Amino acid sequence: MDLMRLENVGKRFDTISVLDGITMTVDEGQFIAVVGPSGCGKSTLLRIIAGLISPTTGQVLLAGRLLTGVNPETALVFQSFALLPWLTVQANVELGLEARRILVAERRRRAGFYIDKVGLEGYEEAYPRELSGGMRQRVGLARALAVEPKILLMDEPFSALDALTAISLRELVLDLWADPQVPVNACIMVTHIIEEAVELADRVLVLSTHPGRIVKEVEVTLPRPRDKRWPEFNEYVDQIFSLMA
Amino acid sequence: MARGKRPLEWVMAGAGIAIAGYLTWRAVDALIAAFSQPLPHDAVQIPFAILASLGRLTLAYLIALAWTVPLSIWIGENERVARIVTPIAEIGASIPATALFPLIVLFVIRIFGGMNAASVLLVLTGMQWYLLFNLIAGARAIPQELKEMAHSLRLPRWRYWQRVVLPALLPSLLTGSITGWGGGWNALIVSEYFVYNQKIYHVLGIGALLDRATYELGNGVLILLTLGAMVGIIILLNRLVWRRLYQWATRRYRFE
Ligand SMILES: Nc1ncnc2c1ncn2[C@@H]1O[C@H](COP(=O)(O)OP(=O)(O)OP(=O)(O)O)[C@@H](O)[C@H]1O
Ligand SMILES: [Mg+2]
């Protein structure tokens, strides 16, 4: 069953067509990666799915209903983390729960639960400036998970991190994805690193540029955890690379 | 370095020290003579004058905050409003506050019949633009991803202001306040004392006292005392209030 469907979605900024004829479904239980050259409209697509910007043409359907305004079933993880420097880890994670009029005790409990899930137990009262980049993105993940979205959206979530930190964050995301206690039904991740897409995703959408169109959808059927040294892994990488080049 | 100096330089340095010493001695001598006489009786007004002026500055500051904070938040959220308001504000800011004073005084005295209102209004014109421009810059510097984050978490508008916008504005609010109070003190001196058609309008205030000591009384000691009190209170405010607030705000409320 599909959670979401985009039908012939296009987006123009002034006269420039950024996205064109995007038709895709977000299926229950699927991890989708969106790859494409820089400036091809990946972030724009993600923001249309989040309901932050509306498409110029086409429509976005959420469980069969036309989406207008912010998508209530999604939460975003940002490249630059987007944490509030003046709030503690706990308060940052509670932000989305505050907006939902959830009682204080339940808010505390739920934020604490996801802070533990991302491995930040004991850092509840720390401020973002006291944390490393990797830990900050863990806070970003916990904040998004705390509102218990059906669809988790991530825009280049690891690209501001060093290589080793990015590896451990990818592992964390896979752990959370496999965790039955984390009620996320689908995941959409924008990335420009093909290996990252193949490592994490069930389905890779390859976008072209000017305007951004879906060139191809590649199903990745490898079992997890995936190893970059597998020949099949590299076949996927090569296939996607040749689609982008 | 001193070894490389030539005799002429030594002579000049010596002459300089001698002249400076002589002038200092004369100044101290004059001050002692002046202050050994009984203090001018207007000097007792100084504390009250300071309080009255502080009251006027505070009132003008609150009025300035009341309109610049909401306007800059609005501008920060709306690019179109920014394009309309910014040039208007630039024109407003480029008119020297003191040039407006005769107009304001005549107008306000006619309508409200009070020099106090005119004075506060002039202080306001000397203060508000600093706040406005700093706040607008602050509001527009809020990272796009923070706005998107708040939006996608569906924070209600007032929650968004409370959690995101107002804290993000704090450093620029304080920069604007420090420069704005500077402009306010500047305007204050001309705002409390006004001569029109051979009639003097003035209020109780440190600016008025300074003007009266200069134009009416011609009392050097009173001028010195008033100036000293004013400089003292400005330095005190800067050290005890603004600097501390600013350091606290830039430590806690800055994006890295
Ligand atoms: N609000 C906007 N107004 C005008 N043009 C925009 C706006 N947002 C994005 N664009 C343009 O749309 C194009 C696609 O932008 P987008 O950020 O979606 O690309 P991207 O694939 O995420 O790029 P990157 O890999 O650099 O993150 C770019 O050319 C960008 O300049
Ligand atoms: Mg992008």
Coordinates of C-alpha atoms and ligand atoms in Angstrom, one line a residue:
Chain A
M1 CA 0.0 0.0 0.0
D2 CA 1.3 3.4 -0.7
L3 CA 1.6 6.0 2.0
M4 CA 2.1 8.9 -0.5
R5 CA 1.9 9.5 -4.1
L6 CA 3.3 12.3 -6.3
E7 CA 1.5 12.6 -9.7
N8 CA 3.2 14.5 -12.4
V9 CA 4.7 17.0 -10.0
G10 CA 6.5 20.0 -11.4
K11 CA 8.1 23.1 -9.8
R12 CA 9.1 26.4 -11.4
F13 CA 10.9 29.2 -9.7
D14 CA 10.0 32.3 -11.8
T15 CA 10.7 31.0 -15.3
I16 CA 13.1 28.2 -14.4
S17 CA 11.7 24.8 -14.4
V18 CA 13.4 22.9 -11.5
L19 CA 11.3 19.8 -11.4
D20 CA 9.2 18.3 -14.1
G21 CA 6.8 15.3 -14.4
I22 CA 7.8 13.7 -11.1
T23 CA 5.6 10.6 -10.5
M24 CA 6.5 8.4 -7.6
T25 CA 5.0 6.5 -4.8
V26 CA 6.2 6.1 -1.2
D27 CA 5.4 2.6 -0.2
E28 CA 5.1 1.3 3.3
G29 CA 8.3 -0.2 4.6
Q30 CA 10.5 1.3 1.9
F31 CA 13.7 3.2 2.3
I32 CA 14.1 5.5 -0.7
A33 CA 17.2 7.4 -1.7
V34 CA 17.1 10.3 -4.1
V35 CA 20.3 11.0 -6.0
G36 CA 21.2 13.4 -8.7
P37 CA 23.7 16.1 -9.7
S38 CA 24.0 19.2 -7.7
G39 CA 21.2 21.7 -8.2
C40 CA 18.9 19.1 -9.9
G41 CA 16.1 19.8 -7.4
K42 CA 16.5 17.1 -4.8
S43 CA 16.0 19.4 -1.9
T44 CA 13.0 21.0 -3.6
L45 CA 11.5 17.6 -4.1
L46 CA 11.9 16.7 -0.5
R47 CA 10.3 20.0 0.6
I48 CA 7.4 19.4 -1.7
I49 CA 6.9 16.0 0.0
A50 CA 7.2 17.7 3.4
G51 CA 4.5 20.2 2.3
L52 CA 6.9 23.2 2.9
I53 CA 6.5 24.3 -0.7
S54 CA 3.7 23.6 -3.0
P55 CA 4.2 22.2 -6.5
T56 CA 3.5 24.4 -9.5
T57 CA 1.9 21.6 -11.4
G58 CA 0.7 18.1 -10.5
Q59 CA -0.5 16.9 -7.1
V60 CA 0.7 15.3 -3.9
L61 CA -1.6 12.7 -2.4
L62 CA -1.3 11.6 1.2
A63 CA -3.1 8.3 1.7
G64 CA -5.2 9.1 -1.3
R65 CA -6.1 12.7 -0.1
L66 CA -4.7 15.8 -1.7
L67 CA -2.0 17.4 0.5
T68 CA -2.4 21.0 1.2
G69 CA 0.0 22.7 3.6
V70 CA 2.6 21.0 5.8
N71 CA 2.6 17.2 5.6
P72 CA 1.6 16.0 9.1
E73 CA 3.1 12.5 8.5
T74 CA 6.6 13.7 7.9
A75 CA 9.6 15.0 9.9
L76 CA 12.8 16.4 8.5
V77 CA 16.4 15.9 9.2
F78 CA 18.6 18.7 7.9
Q79 CA 22.1 18.9 6.5
S80 CA 23.1 21.6 8.9
F81 CA 21.2 20.0 11.8
A82 CA 19.0 23.1 12.4
L83 CA 19.2 22.9 16.2
L84 CA 18.4 25.9 18.4
P85 CA 21.7 26.8 20.1
W86 CA 19.8 28.3 23.1
L87 CA 17.9 25.1 24.0
T88 CA 19.3 22.0 25.6
V89 CA 19.3 18.6 23.8
Q90 CA 16.1 17.7 25.7
A91 CA 14.3 21.0 24.8
N92 CA 15.4 20.7 21.2
V93 CA 14.0 17.2 21.0
E94 CA 10.7 18.3 22.7
L95 CA 10.1 21.1 20.3
G96 CA 7.8 19.2 17.9
L97 CA 6.0 17.7 20.9
E98 CA 5.4 21.1 22.4
A99 CA 3.6 22.1 19.2
R100 CA 1.3 19.1 19.5
R101 CA 0.0 19.9 23.0
I102 CA 1.3 16.7 24.4
L103 CA 1.4 16.8 28.2
V104 CA 4.7 17.7 29.9
A105 CA 5.2 14.3 31.5
E106 CA 4.6 12.4 28.2
R107 CA 6.8 14.9 26.4
R108 CA 9.7 14.3 28.8
R109 CA 9.3 10.6 28.5
R110 CA 9.1 10.5 24.7
A111 CA 12.0 12.9 24.2
G112 CA 14.0 10.8 26.7
F113 CA 13.1 7.6 24.8
Y114 CA 14.4 8.9 21.5
I115 CA 17.5 10.6 23.0
D116 CA 18.4 7.1 24.3
K117 CA 17.6 5.6 21.0
V118 CA 20.1 7.8 19.2
G119 CA 22.8 7.1 21.8
L120 CA 22.8 10.4 23.6
E121 CA 21.7 9.2 27.1
G122 CA 23.3 11.5 29.7
Y123 CA 23.5 14.5 27.3
E124 CA 19.9 15.7 27.9
E125 CA 21.0 18.9 29.6
A126 CA 23.9 19.7 27.2
Y127 CA 23.7 22.5 24.7
P128 CA 24.4 21.9 21.0
R129 CA 27.6 23.9 21.1
E130 CA 29.0 21.4 23.6
L131 CA 28.4 18.5 21.2
S132 CA 30.4 17.2 18.2
G133 CA 28.9 17.3 14.7
G134 CA 27.9 13.7 14.9
M135 CA 26.2 14.1 18.2
R136 CA 24.3 17.2 16.9
Q137 CA 22.9 15.2 14.0
R138 CA 21.9 12.5 16.5
V139 CA 19.8 15.3 18.2
G140 CA 18.4 16.2 14.8
L141 CA 17.4 12.6 14.3
A142 CA 15.8 12.3 17.8
R143 CA 13.9 15.5 17.3
A144 CA 12.4 14.2 14.0
L145 CA 11.7 10.7 15.4
A146 CA 10.0 12.2 18.6
V147 CA 7.0 13.4 16.6
E148 CA 6.7 9.8 15.4
P149 CA 6.3 10.5 11.7
K150 CA 5.2 7.8 9.3
I151 CA 7.7 9.2 6.8
L152 CA 11.2 10.3 7.8
L153 CA 12.8 12.8 5.4
M154 CA 16.5 13.5 5.4
D155 CA 18.3 16.0 3.2
E156 CA 22.0 15.1 2.9
P157 CA 22.0 14.2 6.6
F158 CA 25.7 13.1 6.7
S159 CA 27.3 15.5 4.3
A160 CA 28.4 18.0 7.0
L161 CA 30.2 15.2 8.9
D162 CA 33.6 13.7 8.6
A163 CA 33.9 10.3 7.0
L164 CA 34.2 8.2 10.2
T165 CA 31.3 10.0 11.9
A166 CA 29.2 9.6 8.8
I167 CA 29.8 5.8 8.9
S168 CA 28.6 5.5 12.4
L169 CA 25.6 7.7 11.7
R170 CA 24.6 5.5 8.7
E171 CA 24.8 2.5 11.0
L172 CA 22.6 4.3 13.5
V173 CA 20.0 5.1 10.9
L174 CA 20.0 1.5 9.8
D175 CA 19.6 0.3 13.4
L176 CA 16.7 2.7 13.9
W177 CA 15.1 1.7 10.6
A178 CA 15.2 -2.0 11.7
D179 CA 14.1 -1.2 15.3
P180 CA 10.5 -2.3 15.8
Q181 CA 10.1 0.3 18.6
V182 CA 10.6 3.1 16.2
P183 CA 7.4 3.5 14.3
V184 CA 8.7 5.0 11.0
N185 CA 7.1 3.4 8.0
A186 CA 9.1 4.9 5.2
C187 CA 12.2 6.9 4.8
I188 CA 13.3 9.3 2.0
M189 CA 16.9 10.4 2.0
V190 CA 18.5 12.9 -0.4
T191 CA 22.2 12.3 -1.0
H192 CA 24.8 13.0 -3.7
I193 CA 26.9 10.0 -2.6
I194 CA 25.9 7.0 -4.7
E195 CA 27.5 4.5 -2.3
E196 CA 25.4 5.9 0.6
A197 CA 22.3 5.4 -1.4
V198 CA 23.1 1.8 -2.3
E199 CA 24.1 1.0 1.3
L200 CA 20.9 2.3 2.8
A201 CA 18.0 2.3 0.3
D202 CA 15.6 -0.3 -1.1
R203 CA 14.9 2.0 -4.0
V204 CA 17.1 4.7 -5.6
L205 CA 15.5 7.5 -7.6
V206 CA 18.0 8.9 -10.1
L207 CA 17.2 12.5 -11.1
S208 CA 18.4 14.4 -14.1
T209 CA 19.1 18.1 -14.1
H210 CA 17.5 21.1 -15.9
P211 CA 14.7 20.2 -15.4
G212 CA 14.8 17.6 -12.6
R213 CA 13.2 14.4 -13.9
I214 CA 13.2 10.9 -12.7
V215 CA 15.6 9.1 -15.1
K216 CA 15.2 5.7 -13.5
E217 CA 14.2 3.9 -10.3
V218 CA 16.7 1.3 -9.2
E219 CA 15.6 -1.4 -6.8
V220 CA 18.4 -2.5 -4.5
T221 CA 17.7 -6.1 -3.4
L222 CA 20.8 -6.8 -1.4
P223 CA 20.4 -8.0 2.2
R224 CA 21.4 -5.7 5.0
P225 CA 24.0 -5.0 6.4
R226 CA 25.5 -4.4 3.0
D227 CA 29.2 -4.4 2.4
K228 CA 30.9 -2.1 -0.1
R229 CA 33.3 -4.9 -1.1
W230 CA 30.5 -7.1 -2.5
P231 CA 30.7 -7.2 -6.3
E232 CA 26.9 -6.8 -6.5
F233 CA 27.2 -3.6 -4.4
N234 CA 29.6 -2.2 -6.9
E235 CA 27.4 -3.2 -9.8
Y236 CA 24.6 -1.1 -8.4
V237 CA 27.0 1.8 -7.8
D238 CA 28.2 1.6 -11.4
Q239 CA 24.7 1.3 -12.8
I240 CA 23.6 4.5 -11.0
F241 CA 26.7 6.3 -11.8
S242 CA 26.3 5.7 -15.5
L243 CA 22.7 6.9 -15.3
M244 CA 23.9 10.2 -13.7
A245 CA 26.8 10.7 -16.1
Chain B
M1 CA 64.8 52.7 20.5
A2 CA 65.5 55.6 22.8
R3 CA 69.2 55.3 22.1
G4 CA 68.6 56.2 18.4
K5 CA 66.9 59.5 19.3
R6 CA 68.8 62.7 18.3
P7 CA 69.2 65.7 20.6
L8 CA 66.6 67.7 18.8
E9 CA 64.0 65.1 19.6
W10 CA 65.0 65.2 23.2
V11 CA 64.6 68.9 23.3
M12 CA 61.2 68.7 21.7
A13 CA 60.0 66.0 24.1
G14 CA 61.3 68.0 27.0
A15 CA 59.5 71.1 25.8
G16 CA 56.3 69.1 25.3
I17 CA 56.4 67.7 28.8
A18 CA 57.0 71.2 30.2
I19 CA 54.1 72.7 28.3
A20 CA 51.7 69.9 29.3
G21 CA 52.8 70.1 32.9
Y22 CA 52.2 73.9 32.9
L23 CA 48.8 73.5 31.4
T24 CA 47.8 70.8 33.8
W25 CA 48.9 72.9 36.7
R26 CA 46.9 75.9 35.4
A27 CA 43.8 73.7 34.9
V28 CA 44.1 72.2 38.4
D29 CA 44.6 75.6 39.8
A30 CA 41.5 77.0 38.1
L31 CA 39.4 73.9 39.2
I32 CA 40.5 74.3 42.8
A33 CA 39.6 78.0 42.7
A34 CA 36.3 77.3 41.1
F35 CA 35.3 74.4 43.4
S36 CA 36.5 76.2 46.5
Q37 CA 33.6 78.6 46.0
P38 CA 30.2 77.4 47.1
L39 CA 28.7 75.1 44.5
P40 CA 26.2 76.7 42.1
H41 CA 22.8 76.1 43.7
D42 CA 21.5 74.4 40.5
A43 CA 23.9 71.6 41.2
V44 CA 21.4 70.0 43.6
Q45 CA 19.2 69.4 40.6
I46 CA 21.7 67.1 39.0
P47 CA 20.5 63.8 40.5
F48 CA 16.8 64.6 39.8
A49 CA 17.7 65.8 36.3
I50 CA 19.5 62.5 35.6
L51 CA 16.5 60.5 36.8
A52 CA 14.1 62.6 34.7
S53 CA 16.3 62.1 31.6
L54 CA 16.7 58.4 32.2
G55 CA 12.9 58.2 32.4
R56 CA 12.6 60.0 29.1
L57 CA 15.2 57.7 27.4
T58 CA 13.5 54.6 28.9
L59 CA 10.1 55.7 27.6
A60 CA 11.5 56.4 24.2
Y61 CA 13.3 53.1 24.2
L62 CA 10.1 51.2 25.1
I63 CA 8.2 53.0 22.3
A64 CA 11.0 52.2 19.9
L65 CA 10.9 48.5 20.9
A66 CA 7.2 48.3 20.6
W67 CA 7.2 49.0 16.9
T68 CA 10.6 47.9 15.7
V69 CA 10.5 44.4 17.1
P70 CA 7.2 43.4 15.5
L71 CA 8.0 45.2 12.3
S72 CA 11.4 43.5 11.9
I73 CA 9.9 40.1 12.7
W74 CA 7.3 40.7 9.9
I75 CA 10.1 41.8 7.5
G76 CA 12.2 38.8 8.3
E77 CA 9.3 36.5 7.4
N78 CA 8.2 38.4 4.3
E79 CA 10.6 39.4 1.5
R80 CA 8.0 41.6 -0.2
V81 CA 7.5 43.7 2.9
A82 CA 11.3 44.0 3.3
R83 CA 11.6 45.5 -0.2
I84 CA 8.9 48.1 0.6
V85 CA 9.9 49.0 4.2
T86 CA 13.7 49.1 3.8
P87 CA 14.0 52.1 1.5
I88 CA 11.4 54.0 3.6
A89 CA 13.4 53.3 6.8
E90 CA 16.6 54.4 5.1
I91 CA 15.1 57.7 4.3
G92 CA 13.8 58.1 7.8
A93 CA 17.2 57.2 9.3
S94 CA 19.1 59.6 7.0
I95 CA 17.2 62.6 8.3
P96 CA 19.2 63.9 11.3
A97 CA 17.0 63.7 14.4
T98 CA 18.0 67.2 15.5
A99 CA 16.8 68.8 12.2
L100 CA 13.3 67.6 12.9
F101 CA 13.3 69.1 16.3
P102 CA 11.8 72.5 15.6
L103 CA 9.0 70.9 13.7
I104 CA 8.3 68.3 16.4
V105 CA 8.3 70.8 19.2
L106 CA 6.0 73.3 17.5
F107 CA 3.7 70.5 16.5
V108 CA 3.6 68.6 19.7
I109 CA 3.4 71.7 21.9
R110 CA 0.4 72.8 19.9
I111 CA -1.3 69.5 20.2
F112 CA -0.3 68.1 23.6
G113 CA 0.8 71.3 25.1
G114 CA 3.8 69.6 26.6
M115 CA 7.5 70.0 26.2
N116 CA 7.9 66.6 27.8
A117 CA 6.2 64.8 25.0
A118 CA 8.2 66.7 22.4
S119 CA 11.4 65.8 24.2
V120 CA 10.5 62.0 24.3
L121 CA 9.6 62.1 20.7
L122 CA 12.9 63.6 19.7
V123 CA 14.8 61.1 21.7
L124 CA 12.8 58.5 19.9
T125 CA 13.8 59.8 16.5
G126 CA 17.4 59.6 17.6
M127 CA 17.1 56.1 18.9
Q128 CA 14.7 54.0 16.8
W129 CA 16.5 53.6 13.6
Y130 CA 19.5 51.9 15.2
L131 CA 17.2 49.4 16.7
L132 CA 15.2 48.9 13.5
F133 CA 18.2 48.3 11.2
N134 CA 20.0 46.0 13.6
L135 CA 16.8 44.0 14.2
I136 CA 16.0 43.7 10.5
A137 CA 19.5 42.5 9.8
G138 CA 19.1 40.0 12.7
A139 CA 15.7 38.8 11.5
R140 CA 17.0 38.2 7.9
A141 CA 20.0 36.3 9.2
I142 CA 17.9 33.6 10.8
P143 CA 18.9 30.5 8.8
Q144 CA 16.4 29.2 6.3
E145 CA 16.7 25.6 7.7
L146 CA 15.6 26.8 11.1
K147 CA 12.5 28.4 9.6
E148 CA 11.8 25.2 7.7
M149 CA 12.4 23.1 10.8
A150 CA 9.9 25.2 12.8
H151 CA 7.4 25.1 10.0
S152 CA 7.6 21.4 9.4
L153 CA 7.2 20.6 13.1
R154 CA 4.1 22.8 12.9
L155 CA 5.1 25.1 15.7
P156 CA 2.2 27.6 16.2
R157 CA 3.2 31.2 15.3
W158 CA 3.6 32.5 18.8
R159 CA 5.6 29.4 19.8
Y160 CA 7.8 30.0 16.8
W161 CA 8.4 33.6 17.9
Q162 CA 9.1 32.5 21.5
R163 CA 11.4 29.7 20.7
V164 CA 13.1 30.7 17.5
V165 CA 12.7 34.3 16.4
L166 CA 13.0 36.3 19.7
P167 CA 16.1 34.4 21.0
A168 CA 17.7 34.7 17.5
L169 CA 17.1 38.4 17.6
L170 CA 18.6 39.0 21.1
P171 CA 22.2 39.7 19.9
S172 CA 21.1 42.2 17.3
L173 CA 18.5 43.7 19.8
L174 CA 21.4 44.4 22.1
T175 CA 23.7 45.9 19.4
G176 CA 20.8 48.0 18.4
S177 CA 20.1 49.0 22.0
I178 CA 23.6 50.1 22.7
T179 CA 23.9 52.2 19.5
G180 CA 20.3 53.4 19.9
W181 CA 20.9 54.6 23.5
G182 CA 24.0 56.4 22.2
G183 CA 21.8 58.2 19.6
G184 CA 19.2 58.8 22.3
W185 CA 21.7 60.5 24.6
N186 CA 22.9 62.6 21.7
A187 CA 19.3 63.7 20.9
L188 CA 18.6 64.2 24.6
I189 CA 20.9 67.2 24.9
V190 CA 19.0 69.2 22.3
S191 CA 15.6 67.8 23.1
E192 CA 15.1 69.1 26.6
Y193 CA 15.8 72.8 26.0
F194 CA 14.4 74.8 23.1
V195 CA 14.3 78.5 22.3
Y196 CA 11.6 79.6 19.9
N197 CA 10.6 83.2 19.2
Q198 CA 12.6 84.4 22.2
K199 CA 10.7 82.1 24.5
I200 CA 12.6 79.3 26.3
Y201 CA 10.9 75.9 26.6
H202 CA 12.6 73.4 28.8
V203 CA 12.0 70.4 31.1
L204 CA 13.8 69.0 34.1
G205 CA 16.7 66.9 32.7
I206 CA 20.4 66.6 32.5
G207 CA 20.4 67.8 28.9
A208 CA 18.4 70.9 29.8
L209 CA 20.7 71.6 32.7
L210 CA 23.7 71.5 30.5
D211 CA 22.1 73.8 28.0
R212 CA 21.1 76.2 30.7
A213 CA 24.5 76.2 32.3
T214 CA 25.9 77.0 28.9
Y215 CA 23.4 79.5 27.4
E216 CA 21.7 81.1 30.4
L217 CA 24.0 80.9 33.4
G218 CA 27.4 80.7 31.8
N219 CA 28.6 78.7 34.8
G220 CA 31.7 76.7 34.0
V221 CA 31.5 74.6 37.2
L222 CA 28.0 73.7 36.6
I223 CA 28.9 72.7 33.0
L224 CA 31.6 70.5 34.3
L225 CA 29.5 68.9 37.0
T226 CA 26.6 68.2 34.6
L227 CA 28.9 66.8 32.0
G228 CA 30.7 64.7 34.6
A229 CA 27.4 63.3 35.9
M230 CA 26.2 62.5 32.4
V231 CA 29.4 60.8 31.2
G232 CA 29.4 59.0 34.5
I233 CA 25.9 57.6 34.2
I234 CA 26.5 56.6 30.5
I235 CA 29.7 54.7 31.4
L236 CA 27.9 53.1 34.3
L237 CA 25.0 52.0 32.2
N238 CA 27.4 50.6 29.5
R239 CA 29.6 48.8 32.0
L240 CA 26.9 47.4 34.3
V241 CA 24.0 46.8 31.9
W242 CA 24.7 46.7 28.2
R243 CA 28.1 45.1 28.1
R244 CA 27.1 42.3 30.4
L245 CA 23.8 41.7 28.6
Y246 CA 25.7 41.8 25.2
Q247 CA 28.3 39.3 26.4
W248 CA 25.7 37.0 27.8
A249 CA 23.6 37.2 24.6
T250 CA 26.4 36.6 22.2
R251 CA 27.6 33.6 24.3
R252 CA 24.2 31.9 24.5
Y253 CA 22.1 33.2 21.6
R254 CA 24.5 33.1 18.6
F255 CA 24.5 30.6 15.7
E256 CA 27.9 29.3 15.2
Ligands
LIG1 N1 13.3 29.5 -3.4 C1 14.0 29.4 -4.6 N2 13.9 30.4 -5.5 C2 14.5 30.3 -6.7 N3 15.3 29.3 -7.1 C3 15.4 28.3 -6.2 C4 14.8 28.3 -4.9 N4 15.1 27.1 -4.3 C5 15.9 26.4 -5.2 N5 16.1 27.1 -6.3 C6 16.8 26.6 -7.5 O1 16.3 25.4 -7.9 C7 17.4 24.5 -8.2 C8 17.3 23.2 -7.4 O2 17.6 23.5 -6.1 P1 17.7 22.4 -5.0 O3 18.2 23.0 -3.8 O4 16.4 21.7 -4.9 O5 18.8 21.4 -5.6 P2 19.6 20.2 -5.0 O6 19.5 19.1 -5.9 O7 19.1 20.0 -3.6 O8 21.0 20.8 -5.0 P3 22.3 20.5 -4.0 O9 22.8 19.1 -4.4 O10 23.2 21.6 -4.3 O11 21.7 20.5 -2.6 C9 18.7 25.3 -8.0 O12 19.1 25.7 -9.3 C10 18.3 26.4 -7.1 O13 19.1 27.5 -7.4
MG2 MG 20.0 20.2 -1.7

